[in-house]
Amino acid sequence: MNLYLSQPSFWKREYILTKDDGSQIAGMKYRNSFFVKNNEAEVATNNGAWIIKRKSFWSAEVLVIEKNTQIVVCTFKYNGWRKLMKCTIDFNNYHFKKAGFFHSVYSWEDEAGANIMKYKPVFGLKLKLNIESNEKYNRDKNLFLLLFIGTYQINSIRAAAASAG
């Protein structure tokens, strides 16, 4: 399944997820327009709504909270040196990593190392991602949540690179 994540406006940190036919199936919106260390994003899909935010201002740990129940679904911390992030949802372990050295392709893998989805950024000022998901995982209830956790992390990496100069 091919999905497309795009940022309709450069001035707003809002993202929509569409299918091949152009129909919108999910969205993510940040609370503020500018990147700050403790920025917070809200994700909405047909399967639920979540809040993704940094644990505290100085922390690299990120929390994913189910919006209705305020239960922490998972926590993750990206290891920039190893280009790897681990996340556990519903007792399933997932790994987010950079798939290539010279290009900015990222992927989610299961605990056995099988590819779940791959993000291929389209370069430009606005974030735009082509996402290829493995057909085997299309019915995984955590697919959209993983998709947006990865998007949140790619946004964080891009913002850190931009602030570094």
Coordinates of C-alpha atoms in Angstrom, one line a residue:
M1 CA 0.0 0.0 0.0
N2 CA 1.4 3.4 -0.9
L3 CA 0.5 6.4 1.3
Y4 CA 1.5 10.0 1.0
L5 CA 2.0 12.4 3.8
S6 CA 2.1 16.1 2.9
Q7 CA 2.2 19.5 4.5
P8 CA -0.4 21.7 2.7
S9 CA 1.0 25.0 4.0
F10 CA 4.6 25.9 4.8
W11 CA 3.3 28.3 7.5
K12 CA 1.4 25.6 9.5
R13 CA 2.7 22.4 11.0
E14 CA -0.2 20.3 9.9
Y15 CA 0.1 17.1 7.9
I16 CA -2.4 15.0 6.0
L17 CA -2.1 11.3 5.1
T18 CA -3.7 10.3 1.8
K19 CA -4.1 7.2 -0.2
D20 CA -3.4 6.7 -3.9
D21 CA -6.9 8.1 -4.8
G22 CA -6.2 11.3 -2.9
S23 CA -8.7 10.6 -0.1
Q24 CA -7.5 11.8 3.3
I25 CA -7.3 9.0 6.0
A26 CA -5.5 10.7 8.9
G27 CA -3.9 13.9 10.0
M28 CA -1.3 15.3 12.4
K29 CA -1.3 18.9 13.8
Y30 CA 1.3 20.5 16.1
R31 CA 0.1 22.8 18.8
N32 CA 2.6 25.6 17.8
S33 CA 3.9 26.7 14.5
F34 CA 7.6 26.8 15.5
F35 CA 9.8 23.9 16.7
V36 CA 10.6 24.0 20.4
K37 CA 12.1 21.2 22.5
N38 CA 8.8 20.2 24.1
N39 CA 6.5 20.5 21.1
E40 CA 3.4 18.5 21.0
A41 CA 1.5 17.0 18.1
E42 CA -2.0 15.6 17.9
V43 CA -2.7 12.6 15.6
A44 CA -6.3 11.8 14.5
T45 CA -7.3 8.7 12.5
N46 CA -10.5 6.6 12.3
N47 CA -8.9 4.2 14.8
G48 CA -8.3 6.8 17.5
A49 CA -6.5 9.9 18.5
W50 CA -3.1 10.3 20.2
I51 CA -0.8 13.1 21.6
I52 CA 2.9 12.8 20.9
K53 CA 5.1 15.0 23.0
R54 CA 8.5 15.3 24.7
K55 CA 8.5 14.1 28.3
S56 CA 10.1 17.4 29.4
F57 CA 12.0 20.4 28.0
W58 CA 15.5 18.8 28.3
S59 CA 14.5 15.2 27.8
A60 CA 15.0 13.3 24.5
E61 CA 12.3 10.8 25.6
V62 CA 9.0 11.1 23.7
L63 CA 5.6 10.0 25.0
V64 CA 2.7 8.8 23.0
I65 CA -0.6 9.2 24.9
E66 CA -4.0 8.0 23.9
K67 CA -6.1 11.2 23.8
N68 CA -9.4 9.9 25.3
T69 CA -7.9 7.9 28.2
Q70 CA -4.6 9.9 28.8
I71 CA -2.9 6.5 29.0
V72 CA 0.8 6.4 27.8
V73 CA 0.7 3.9 24.9
C74 CA 4.5 4.0 24.4
T75 CA 7.7 5.9 25.0
F76 CA 10.7 6.2 22.8
K77 CA 14.0 7.8 22.6
Y78 CA 15.9 8.3 19.3
N79 CA 19.6 7.4 19.5
G80 CA 21.1 9.8 17.0
W81 CA 24.5 8.2 16.9
R82 CA 23.2 4.7 16.1
K83 CA 20.3 6.2 14.0
L84 CA 17.9 3.9 15.8
M85 CA 14.7 4.2 17.9
K86 CA 12.9 1.5 19.7
C87 CA 9.2 1.5 20.6
T88 CA 6.9 -1.1 22.2
I89 CA 3.1 -0.9 21.6
D90 CA 0.8 -3.7 22.9
F91 CA 3.8 -5.9 23.7
N92 CA 5.0 -5.6 20.1
N93 CA 8.5 -4.2 19.6
Y94 CA 9.2 -2.0 16.6
H95 CA 12.5 -0.4 15.4
F96 CA 12.7 2.9 13.5
K97 CA 16.0 3.5 11.8
K98 CA 17.7 5.3 9.0
A99 CA 17.7 2.9 6.0
G100 CA 20.6 4.5 4.1
F101 CA 23.8 6.4 4.9
F102 CA 23.8 8.9 2.1
H103 CA 20.0 9.4 1.7
S104 CA 17.3 10.2 4.2
V105 CA 15.2 7.1 3.9
Y106 CA 13.8 5.8 7.1
S107 CA 12.0 2.5 7.9
W108 CA 10.0 0.7 10.6
E109 CA 10.9 -2.9 11.3
D110 CA 9.4 -5.5 13.6
E111 CA 11.5 -7.3 16.2
A112 CA 12.6 -10.0 13.7
G113 CA 13.9 -7.3 11.3
A114 CA 11.1 -7.5 8.7
N115 CA 10.2 -4.3 7.0
I116 CA 6.9 -2.8 8.0
M117 CA 7.0 0.5 6.1
K118 CA 9.6 2.8 4.5
Y119 CA 9.5 6.6 4.3
K120 CA 11.0 8.3 1.2
P121 CA 11.1 12.1 1.7
V122 CA 10.5 14.4 -1.3
F123 CA 13.0 17.2 -0.9
G124 CA 11.7 20.8 -0.5
L125 CA 10.8 23.3 2.2
K126 CA 7.6 21.5 3.1
L127 CA 7.7 18.0 4.5
K128 CA 6.4 15.5 2.0
L129 CA 6.8 11.7 2.3
N130 CA 6.1 8.8 0.1
I131 CA 5.3 5.8 2.3
E132 CA 5.4 2.2 1.2
S133 CA 3.9 -0.3 3.7
N134 CA 4.4 -4.0 3.6
E135 CA 1.1 -5.7 2.6
K136 CA 1.6 -8.2 5.5
Y137 CA 1.3 -5.3 8.1
N138 CA -1.6 -3.4 6.5
R139 CA -4.1 -4.8 9.0
D140 CA -1.8 -4.0 12.0
K141 CA -3.9 -1.8 14.3
N142 CA -0.7 0.1 15.2
L143 CA 0.2 0.9 11.6
F144 CA -1.1 4.5 11.6
L145 CA 0.3 5.3 15.0
L146 CA 3.7 4.0 13.9
L147 CA 3.5 6.0 10.8
F148 CA 2.9 9.3 12.7
I149 CA 5.5 8.5 15.4
G150 CA 8.0 8.1 12.5
T151 CA 6.8 11.4 11.0
Y152 CA 7.2 13.1 14.3
Q153 CA 10.7 11.8 14.5
I154 CA 11.6 12.8 11.0
N155 CA 10.3 16.3 11.8
S156 CA 12.5 16.5 14.9
I157 CA 15.5 15.4 12.9
R158 CA 14.9 18.0 10.2
A159 CA 14.4 20.7 12.8
A160 CA 17.6 19.8 14.6
A161 CA 19.5 19.8 11.4
A162 CA 18.0 23.2 10.4
S163 CA 18.9 24.7 13.8
A164 CA 22.5 23.3 13.6
G165 CA 23.1 25.4 10.6

